[in-house]
Amino acid sequence: MDLNGAVALVTGGNGGLGQRVCHALAKQGVHVAVMYAQSRDQAEGVARDLASRYQINAAAFGCDITDGAAVEKVVDDVAKRFGRLDILVNDAAYNKSIPFADLDSLTMEVWDKILAVNLTGPMRLIKAVAPVMKAQGQGRIVNIASVAGVGPTGSSIAYAVSKAGLIHLTRCMAVALAPEVLVNCVAPGLLEGTRATANLRAEQIQNSAASSLLKRPADKEDCADMVVTMCRTDTMTGQTTVIDSGRYFH
């Protein structure tokens, strides 16, 4: 797909990885809708920076992705604001660090919130954008999962399960939306300087890097570049690429 002039909606676009994704797409001439949950000022700042730096159109949109009506509205607002919608990047996520063995702390309230944001939220967004992309005759969806969805690791059981579900949702939606809409997934390992990492225990951060073949965290730029590749491709769908400095092989 030709990215120049395309329109992307990036959820969590004001986060550590989300901002990298926005910039990587804008460099290719993509107009960007920066979606945020709470940090309006930060998201608007990201949008201004994108517009100024790359001479593209960019704007911030607030949305609670656990609210079905809000999701439908934001997709409609983005399509009206930009005239089309070609790309959805599902980067918004929530986690809470709970050791796997501490099942008492993994309350159903925590479970429900993590699954609502990390799995049901992307499902809501995919269902909302699918008719728009189908009508246009093309679309690209990239889900941001985690190596926690590949192996039993990560900040909590609920987080790992939500990301495993997102990886399989990618495969299922690739089947459902082909051939017009291609759906792929990036599964990063530990990424420094993100909200998700800020919620991890110090020993988790240290152990993750130390146990990788390259002895370093995953790279946000590599992840953002892979998103661009998945948006550009015309032949790859239903795939998950792991970027974690050599810890998990998928």
PDB file of C-alpha atoms in Angstrom:
ATOM      1  CA  MET A   1       0.000   0.000   0.000  1.00  0.00           C
ATOM      2  CA  ASP A   2       1.254   3.448  -0.864  1.00  0.00           C
ATOM      3  CA  LEU A   3       1.656   5.237   2.463  1.00  0.00           C
ATOM      4  CA  ASN A   4       2.045   8.770   1.129  1.00  0.00           C
ATOM      5  CA  GLY A   5      -1.243  10.547   1.846  1.00  0.00           C
ATOM      6  CA  ALA A   6      -2.710   7.639   3.808  1.00  0.00           C
ATOM      7  CA  VAL A   7      -4.438   8.265   7.154  1.00  0.00           C
ATOM      8  CA  ALA A   8      -3.556   6.389  10.349  1.00  0.00           C
ATOM      9  CA  LEU A   9      -5.287   6.172  13.713  1.00  0.00           C
ATOM     10  CA  VAL A  10      -2.742   5.291  16.400  1.00  0.00           C
ATOM     11  CA  THR A  11      -4.183   4.409  19.806  1.00  0.00           C
ATOM     12  CA  GLY A  12      -1.911   5.255  22.706  1.00  0.00           C
ATOM     13  CA  GLY A  13      -0.211   7.592  20.257  1.00  0.00           C
ATOM     14  CA  ASN A  14       1.167   9.781  23.035  1.00  0.00           C
ATOM     15  CA  GLY A  15       2.956   6.890  24.773  1.00  0.00           C
ATOM     16  CA  GLY A  16       6.599   5.897  24.553  1.00  0.00           C
ATOM     17  CA  LEU A  17       6.182   3.446  21.662  1.00  0.00           C
ATOM     18  CA  GLY A  18       3.085   5.136  20.276  1.00  0.00           C
ATOM     19  CA  GLN A  19       4.967   8.361  19.625  1.00  0.00           C
ATOM     20  CA  ARG A  20       7.694   6.442  17.762  1.00  0.00           C
ATOM     21  CA  VAL A  21       5.040   4.792  15.614  1.00  0.00           C
ATOM     22  CA  CYS A  22       3.414   8.151  14.853  1.00  0.00           C
ATOM     23  CA  HIS A  23       6.748   9.640  13.798  1.00  0.00           C
ATOM     24  CA  ALA A  24       7.709   6.610  11.698  1.00  0.00           C
ATOM     25  CA  LEU A  25       4.417   6.786   9.798  1.00  0.00           C
ATOM     26  CA  ALA A  26       4.527  10.569   9.410  1.00  0.00           C
ATOM     27  CA  LYS A  27       8.002  10.279   7.854  1.00  0.00           C
ATOM     28  CA  GLN A  28       6.343   8.270   5.091  1.00  0.00           C
ATOM     29  CA  GLY A  29       3.785  11.003   4.448  1.00  0.00           C
ATOM     30  CA  VAL A  30       1.000   9.459   6.518  1.00  0.00           C
ATOM     31  CA  HIS A  31      -1.522  11.806   8.144  1.00  0.00           C
ATOM     32  CA  VAL A  32      -1.914  10.827  11.796  1.00  0.00           C
ATOM     33  CA  ALA A  33      -4.761  10.784  14.304  1.00  0.00           C
ATOM     34  CA  VAL A  34      -3.099  10.590  17.722  1.00  0.00           C
ATOM     35  CA  MET A  35      -5.525   8.872  20.070  1.00  0.00           C
ATOM     36  CA  TYR A  36      -5.228   9.272  23.826  1.00  0.00           C
ATOM     37  CA  ALA A  37      -7.181   8.178  26.893  1.00  0.00           C
ATOM     38  CA  GLN A  38      -6.295  10.908  29.407  1.00  0.00           C
ATOM     39  CA  SER A  39      -3.247  13.018  28.474  1.00  0.00           C
ATOM     40  CA  ARG A  40      -4.873  15.484  26.110  1.00  0.00           C
ATOM     41  CA  ASP A  41      -2.158  18.143  26.307  1.00  0.00           C
ATOM     42  CA  GLN A  42       0.576  15.621  25.588  1.00  0.00           C
ATOM     43  CA  ALA A  43      -1.315  14.129  22.636  1.00  0.00           C
ATOM     44  CA  GLU A  44      -1.975  17.558  21.164  1.00  0.00           C
ATOM     45  CA  GLY A  45       1.721  18.327  21.543  1.00  0.00           C
ATOM     46  CA  VAL A  46       2.602  15.158  19.636  1.00  0.00           C
ATOM     47  CA  ALA A  47       0.168  16.119  16.870  1.00  0.00           C
ATOM     48  CA  ARG A  48       1.632  19.621  16.569  1.00  0.00           C
ATOM     49  CA  ASP A  49       5.152  18.217  16.408  1.00  0.00           C
ATOM     50  CA  LEU A  50       4.194  15.747  13.681  1.00  0.00           C
ATOM     51  CA  ALA A  51       2.482  18.407  11.573  1.00  0.00           C
ATOM     52  CA  SER A  52       5.384  20.831  11.915  1.00  0.00           C
ATOM     53  CA  ARG A  53       8.179  18.337  11.369  1.00  0.00           C
ATOM     54  CA  TYR A  54       6.768  16.331   8.465  1.00  0.00           C
ATOM     55  CA  GLN A  55       4.278  18.730   6.844  1.00  0.00           C
ATOM     56  CA  ILE A  56       1.412  16.286   7.257  1.00  0.00           C
ATOM     57  CA  ASN A  57      -1.994  16.678   8.874  1.00  0.00           C
ATOM     58  CA  ALA A  58      -2.214  15.503  12.468  1.00  0.00           C
ATOM     59  CA  ALA A  59      -4.737  15.894  15.266  1.00  0.00           C
ATOM     60  CA  ALA A  60      -5.405  14.459  18.735  1.00  0.00           C
ATOM     61  CA  PHE A  61      -8.541  12.491  19.551  1.00  0.00           C
ATOM     62  CA  GLY A  62      -9.635  11.385  23.015  1.00  0.00           C
ATOM     63  CA  CYS A  63     -11.323   8.020  23.500  1.00  0.00           C
ATOM     64  CA  ASP A  64     -11.975   5.409  26.172  1.00  0.00           C
ATOM     65  CA  ILE A  65     -11.551   2.193  24.188  1.00  0.00           C
ATOM     66  CA  THR A  66     -13.589   0.245  26.736  1.00  0.00           C
ATOM     67  CA  ASP A  67     -16.635   2.320  25.701  1.00  0.00           C
ATOM     68  CA  GLY A  68     -18.226   0.975  22.533  1.00  0.00           C
ATOM     69  CA  ALA A  69     -20.082   4.181  21.698  1.00  0.00           C
ATOM     70  CA  ALA A  70     -16.922   6.245  22.190  1.00  0.00           C
ATOM     71  CA  VAL A  71     -14.990   3.954  19.849  1.00  0.00           C
ATOM     72  CA  GLU A  72     -17.630   4.251  17.132  1.00  0.00           C
ATOM     73  CA  LYS A  73     -17.606   8.032  17.521  1.00  0.00           C
ATOM     74  CA  VAL A  74     -13.831   8.443  17.356  1.00  0.00           C
ATOM     75  CA  VAL A  75     -13.588   6.346  14.191  1.00  0.00           C
ATOM     76  CA  ASP A  76     -16.360   8.423  12.627  1.00  0.00           C
ATOM     77  CA  ASP A  77     -14.686  11.662  13.757  1.00  0.00           C
ATOM     78  CA  VAL A  78     -11.313  10.634  12.307  1.00  0.00           C
ATOM     79  CA  ALA A  79     -12.849   9.597   8.985  1.00  0.00           C
ATOM     80  CA  LYS A  80     -14.705  12.917   8.749  1.00  0.00           C
ATOM     81  CA  ARG A  81     -11.674  14.975   9.807  1.00  0.00           C
ATOM     82  CA  PHE A  82      -9.270  13.383   7.319  1.00  0.00           C
ATOM     83  CA  GLY A  83     -11.668  12.153   4.635  1.00  0.00           C
ATOM     84  CA  ARG A  84     -10.583   8.507   4.922  1.00  0.00           C
ATOM     85  CA  LEU A  85      -8.982   5.983   7.255  1.00  0.00           C
ATOM     86  CA  ASP A  86      -6.369   3.553   5.934  1.00  0.00           C
ATOM     87  CA  ILE A  87      -4.411   2.375   8.982  1.00  0.00           C
ATOM     88  CA  LEU A  88      -5.237   1.382  12.545  1.00  0.00           C
ATOM     89  CA  VAL A  89      -2.430   0.771  15.038  1.00  0.00           C
ATOM     90  CA  ASN A  90      -3.677  -0.739  18.295  1.00  0.00           C
ATOM     91  CA  ASP A  91      -0.977   0.362  20.742  1.00  0.00           C
ATOM     92  CA  ALA A  92      -3.057   1.407  23.770  1.00  0.00           C
ATOM     93  CA  ALA A  93      -2.621  -0.985  26.686  1.00  0.00           C
ATOM     94  CA  TYR A  94      -2.903  -1.307  30.446  1.00  0.00           C
ATOM     95  CA  ASN A  95      -0.979  -3.477  32.877  1.00  0.00           C
ATOM     96  CA  LYS A  96      -0.450  -3.974  36.565  1.00  0.00           C
ATOM     97  CA  SER A  97       2.542  -5.821  37.926  1.00  0.00           C
ATOM     98  CA  ILE A  98       1.420  -8.915  39.861  1.00  0.00           C
ATOM     99  CA  PRO A  99       3.712 -11.939  40.327  1.00  0.00           C
ATOM    100  CA  PHE A 100       2.228 -15.037  38.696  1.00  0.00           C
ATOM    101  CA  ALA A 101       2.159 -16.944  41.994  1.00  0.00           C
ATOM    102  CA  ASP A 102       0.249 -14.172  43.768  1.00  0.00           C
ATOM    103  CA  LEU A 103      -3.200 -15.237  42.624  1.00  0.00           C
ATOM    104  CA  ASP A 104      -4.889 -13.461  45.533  1.00  0.00           C
ATOM    105  CA  SER A 105      -3.758 -10.102  44.143  1.00  0.00           C
ATOM    106  CA  LEU A 106      -5.027 -10.955  40.675  1.00  0.00           C
ATOM    107  CA  THR A 107      -8.579  -9.932  41.446  1.00  0.00           C
ATOM    108  CA  MET A 108     -11.340 -10.234  38.896  1.00  0.00           C
ATOM    109  CA  GLU A 109     -11.502  -6.444  38.794  1.00  0.00           C
ATOM    110  CA  VAL A 110      -7.865  -6.284  37.693  1.00  0.00           C
ATOM    111  CA  TRP A 111      -8.415  -9.136  35.238  1.00  0.00           C
ATOM    112  CA  ASP A 112     -11.463  -7.460  33.718  1.00  0.00           C
ATOM    113  CA  LYS A 113      -9.728  -4.101  33.282  1.00  0.00           C
ATOM    114  CA  ILE A 114      -6.623  -5.563  31.628  1.00  0.00           C
ATOM    115  CA  LEU A 115      -8.678  -7.701  29.241  1.00  0.00           C
ATOM    116  CA  ALA A 116     -11.039  -4.797  28.507  1.00  0.00           C
ATOM    117  CA  VAL A 117      -8.221  -2.469  27.445  1.00  0.00           C
ATOM    118  CA  ASN A 118      -5.734  -4.901  25.909  1.00  0.00           C
ATOM    119  CA  LEU A 119      -8.027  -7.291  24.047  1.00  0.00           C
ATOM    120  CA  THR A 120     -11.639  -6.155  23.912  1.00  0.00           C
ATOM    121  CA  GLY A 121     -10.603  -2.568  23.122  1.00  0.00           C
ATOM    122  CA  PRO A 122      -8.665  -3.564  19.974  1.00  0.00           C
ATOM    123  CA  MET A 123     -11.571  -5.795  18.964  1.00  0.00           C
ATOM    124  CA  ARG A 124     -13.966  -2.844  19.254  1.00  0.00           C
ATOM    125  CA  LEU A 125     -11.673  -0.669  17.148  1.00  0.00           C
ATOM    126  CA  ILE A 126     -11.115  -3.303  14.483  1.00  0.00           C
ATOM    127  CA  LYS A 127     -14.861  -3.844  14.128  1.00  0.00           C
ATOM    128  CA  ALA A 128     -15.392  -0.079  13.891  1.00  0.00           C
ATOM    129  CA  VAL A 129     -12.752   0.566  11.212  1.00  0.00           C
ATOM    130  CA  ALA A 130     -13.405  -2.568   9.149  1.00  0.00           C
ATOM    131  CA  PRO A 131     -16.449  -1.231   7.230  1.00  0.00           C
ATOM    132  CA  VAL A 132     -14.591   1.997   6.408  1.00  0.00           C
ATOM    133  CA  MET A 133     -11.529   0.170   5.111  1.00  0.00           C
ATOM    134  CA  LYS A 134     -13.582  -2.416   3.225  1.00  0.00           C
ATOM    135  CA  ALA A 135     -15.536   0.361   1.482  1.00  0.00           C
ATOM    136  CA  GLN A 136     -12.255   2.025   0.461  1.00  0.00           C
ATOM    137  CA  GLY A 137     -10.964  -1.263  -0.901  1.00  0.00           C
ATOM    138  CA  GLN A 138      -7.875  -1.270   1.295  1.00  0.00           C
ATOM    139  CA  GLY A 139      -6.707  -1.022   4.888  1.00  0.00           C
ATOM    140  CA  ARG A 140      -3.965  -2.084   7.241  1.00  0.00           C
ATOM    141  CA  ILE A 141      -4.309  -3.000  10.918  1.00  0.00           C
ATOM    142  CA  VAL A 142      -1.294  -3.526  13.179  1.00  0.00           C
ATOM    143  CA  ASN A 143      -1.748  -4.777  16.722  1.00  0.00           C
ATOM    144  CA  ILE A 144       0.948  -4.217  19.344  1.00  0.00           C
ATOM    145  CA  ALA A 145       1.135  -7.313  21.527  1.00  0.00           C
ATOM    146  CA  SER A 146       4.065  -8.487  23.670  1.00  0.00           C
ATOM    147  CA  VAL A 147       6.389 -11.444  24.112  1.00  0.00           C
ATOM    148  CA  ALA A 148       4.234 -12.061  27.179  1.00  0.00           C
ATOM    149  CA  GLY A 149       1.680 -13.349  24.675  1.00  0.00           C
ATOM    150  CA  VAL A 150       4.191 -15.841  23.272  1.00  0.00           C
ATOM    151  CA  GLY A 151       5.442 -17.344  26.541  1.00  0.00           C
ATOM    152  CA  PRO A 152       4.287 -17.287  30.176  1.00  0.00           C
ATOM    153  CA  THR A 153       6.073 -14.114  31.190  1.00  0.00           C
ATOM    154  CA  GLY A 154       5.309 -10.434  31.682  1.00  0.00           C
ATOM    155  CA  SER A 155       3.821  -8.283  34.394  1.00  0.00           C
ATOM    156  CA  SER A 156       0.880 -10.541  35.264  1.00  0.00           C
ATOM    157  CA  ILE A 157      -1.100 -13.555  34.129  1.00  0.00           C
ATOM    158  CA  ALA A 158      -3.890 -11.265  32.944  1.00  0.00           C
ATOM    159  CA  TYR A 159      -1.467  -9.207  30.843  1.00  0.00           C
ATOM    160  CA  ALA A 160       0.084 -12.328  29.291  1.00  0.00           C
ATOM    161  CA  VAL A 161      -3.309 -13.789  28.467  1.00  0.00           C
ATOM    162  CA  SER A 162      -4.546 -10.499  26.984  1.00  0.00           C
ATOM    163  CA  LYS A 163      -1.543 -10.322  24.674  1.00  0.00           C
ATOM    164  CA  ALA A 164      -1.828 -13.984  23.679  1.00  0.00           C
ATOM    165  CA  GLY A 165      -5.437 -13.249  22.810  1.00  0.00           C
ATOM    166  CA  LEU A 166      -4.400 -10.224  20.759  1.00  0.00           C
ATOM    167  CA  ILE A 167      -1.950 -12.340  18.762  1.00  0.00           C
ATOM    168  CA  HIS A 168      -4.673 -14.857  17.948  1.00  0.00           C
ATOM    169  CA  LEU A 169      -7.180 -12.074  17.262  1.00  0.00           C
ATOM    170  CA  THR A 170      -4.687 -10.867  14.649  1.00  0.00           C
ATOM    171  CA  ARG A 171      -4.840 -14.244  12.892  1.00  0.00           C
ATOM    172  CA  CYS A 172      -8.615 -14.461  13.097  1.00  0.00           C
ATOM    173  CA  MET A 173      -9.152 -10.929  11.815  1.00  0.00           C
ATOM    174  CA  ALA A 174      -6.718 -11.544   8.969  1.00  0.00           C
ATOM    175  CA  VAL A 175      -9.052 -14.324   7.861  1.00  0.00           C
ATOM    176  CA  ALA A 176     -12.184 -12.250   8.439  1.00  0.00           C
ATOM    177  CA  LEU A 177     -11.044  -9.115   6.599  1.00  0.00           C
ATOM    178  CA  ALA A 178      -9.047 -10.471   3.656  1.00  0.00           C
ATOM    179  CA  PRO A 179      -8.330  -9.560   0.949  1.00  0.00           C
ATOM    180  CA  GLU A 180      -8.954  -5.815   1.327  1.00  0.00           C
ATOM    181  CA  VAL A 181      -7.659  -5.412   4.878  1.00  0.00           C
ATOM    182  CA  LEU A 182      -4.359  -6.902   6.060  1.00  0.00           C
ATOM    183  CA  VAL A 183      -3.909  -7.519   9.785  1.00  0.00           C
ATOM    184  CA  ASN A 184      -0.532  -8.108  11.438  1.00  0.00           C
ATOM    185  CA  CYS A 185       1.064  -7.855  14.857  1.00  0.00           C
ATOM    186  CA  VAL A 186       4.300  -6.729  16.524  1.00  0.00           C
ATOM    187  CA  ALA A 187       5.243  -8.413  19.811  1.00  0.00           C
ATOM    188  CA  PRO A 188       7.950  -6.383  21.574  1.00  0.00           C
ATOM    189  CA  GLY A 189       9.983  -7.526  24.520  1.00  0.00           C
ATOM    190  CA  LEU A 190      10.927  -5.140  27.284  1.00  0.00           C
ATOM    191  CA  LEU A 191      10.882  -1.540  26.029  1.00  0.00           C
ATOM    192  CA  GLU A 192      12.506   1.084  28.218  1.00  0.00           C
ATOM    193  CA  GLY A 193      10.836   4.470  28.642  1.00  0.00           C
ATOM    194  CA  THR A 194       7.216   3.389  28.283  1.00  0.00           C
ATOM    195  CA  ARG A 195       4.265   3.511  30.655  1.00  0.00           C
ATOM    196  CA  ALA A 196       4.127  -0.283  30.660  1.00  0.00           C
ATOM    197  CA  THR A 197       7.747  -0.546  31.758  1.00  0.00           C
ATOM    198  CA  ALA A 198       7.153   2.017  34.495  1.00  0.00           C
ATOM    199  CA  ASN A 199       4.691  -0.419  36.082  1.00  0.00           C
ATOM    200  CA  LEU A 200       7.167  -3.297  36.213  1.00  0.00           C
ATOM    201  CA  ARG A 201       9.213  -4.390  39.187  1.00  0.00           C
ATOM    202  CA  ALA A 202      12.918  -3.517  39.009  1.00  0.00           C
ATOM    203  CA  GLU A 203      13.973  -7.174  38.954  1.00  0.00           C
ATOM    204  CA  GLN A 204      11.723  -7.834  35.952  1.00  0.00           C
ATOM    205  CA  ILE A 205      13.439  -5.091  33.971  1.00  0.00           C
ATOM    206  CA  GLN A 206      16.914  -6.338  34.881  1.00  0.00           C
ATOM    207  CA  ASN A 207      16.156  -9.997  34.233  1.00  0.00           C
ATOM    208  CA  SER A 208      14.525  -9.350  30.881  1.00  0.00           C
ATOM    209  CA  ALA A 209      17.554  -7.653  29.365  1.00  0.00           C
ATOM    210  CA  ALA A 210      20.036 -10.012  31.007  1.00  0.00           C
ATOM    211  CA  SER A 211      18.305 -13.117  29.681  1.00  0.00           C
ATOM    212  CA  SER A 212      18.252 -11.968  26.040  1.00  0.00           C
ATOM    213  CA  LEU A 213      20.889 -13.101  23.565  1.00  0.00           C
ATOM    214  CA  LEU A 214      21.881  -9.498  22.889  1.00  0.00           C
ATOM    215  CA  LYS A 215      21.832  -8.498  26.583  1.00  0.00           C
ATOM    216  CA  ARG A 216      19.767  -5.404  25.930  1.00  0.00           C
ATOM    217  CA  PRO A 217      16.134  -4.285  25.880  1.00  0.00           C
ATOM    218  CA  ALA A 218      14.078  -4.315  22.719  1.00  0.00           C
ATOM    219  CA  ASP A 219      14.253  -1.190  20.564  1.00  0.00           C
ATOM    220  CA  LYS A 220      11.283   1.136  20.065  1.00  0.00           C
ATOM    221  CA  GLU A 221      12.582   2.313  16.683  1.00  0.00           C
ATOM    222  CA  ASP A 222      12.773  -1.270  15.433  1.00  0.00           C
ATOM    223  CA  CYS A 223       9.188  -1.813  16.537  1.00  0.00           C
ATOM    224  CA  ALA A 224       8.018   1.385  14.843  1.00  0.00           C
ATOM    225  CA  ASP A 225       9.851   0.466  11.635  1.00  0.00           C
ATOM    226  CA  MET A 226       8.153  -2.940  11.640  1.00  0.00           C
ATOM    227  CA  VAL A 227       4.775  -1.228  11.956  1.00  0.00           C
ATOM    228  CA  VAL A 228       5.614   0.785   8.838  1.00  0.00           C
ATOM    229  CA  THR A 229       6.608  -2.395   6.997  1.00  0.00           C
ATOM    230  CA  MET A 230       3.326  -4.042   7.982  1.00  0.00           C
ATOM    231  CA  CYS A 231       1.388  -1.012   6.753  1.00  0.00           C
ATOM    232  CA  ARG A 232       3.229  -0.967   3.437  1.00  0.00           C
ATOM    233  CA  THR A 233       3.041  -4.693   2.667  1.00  0.00           C
ATOM    234  CA  ASP A 234       0.656  -6.162   0.118  1.00  0.00           C
ATOM    235  CA  THR A 235       1.486  -9.812   0.799  1.00  0.00           C
ATOM    236  CA  MET A 236       1.792 -10.363   4.568  1.00  0.00           C
ATOM    237  CA  THR A 237      -1.220 -10.878   6.820  1.00  0.00           C
ATOM    238  CA  GLY A 238      -2.014 -12.744  10.023  1.00  0.00           C
ATOM    239  CA  GLN A 239       1.625 -12.643  11.132  1.00  0.00           C
ATOM    240  CA  THR A 240       3.285 -11.711  14.419  1.00  0.00           C
ATOM    241  CA  THR A 241       6.870 -10.466  14.524  1.00  0.00           C
ATOM    242  CA  VAL A 242       8.723 -10.704  17.838  1.00  0.00           C
ATOM    243  CA  ILE A 243      11.271  -7.968  18.601  1.00  0.00           C
ATOM    244  CA  ASP A 244      12.946  -8.743  21.912  1.00  0.00           C
ATOM    245  CA  SER A 245      16.745  -8.922  21.440  1.00  0.00           C
ATOM    246  CA  GLY A 246      16.630 -12.706  21.248  1.00  0.00           C
ATOM    247  CA  ARG A 247      14.594 -14.108  24.139  1.00  0.00           C
ATOM    248  CA  TYR A 248      11.605 -15.734  22.449  1.00  0.00           C
ATOM    249  CA  PHE A 249      11.517 -17.404  19.048  1.00  0.00           C
ATOM    250  CA  HIS A 250       8.048 -17.379  17.508  1.00  0.00           C
TER     251      HIS A 250
END
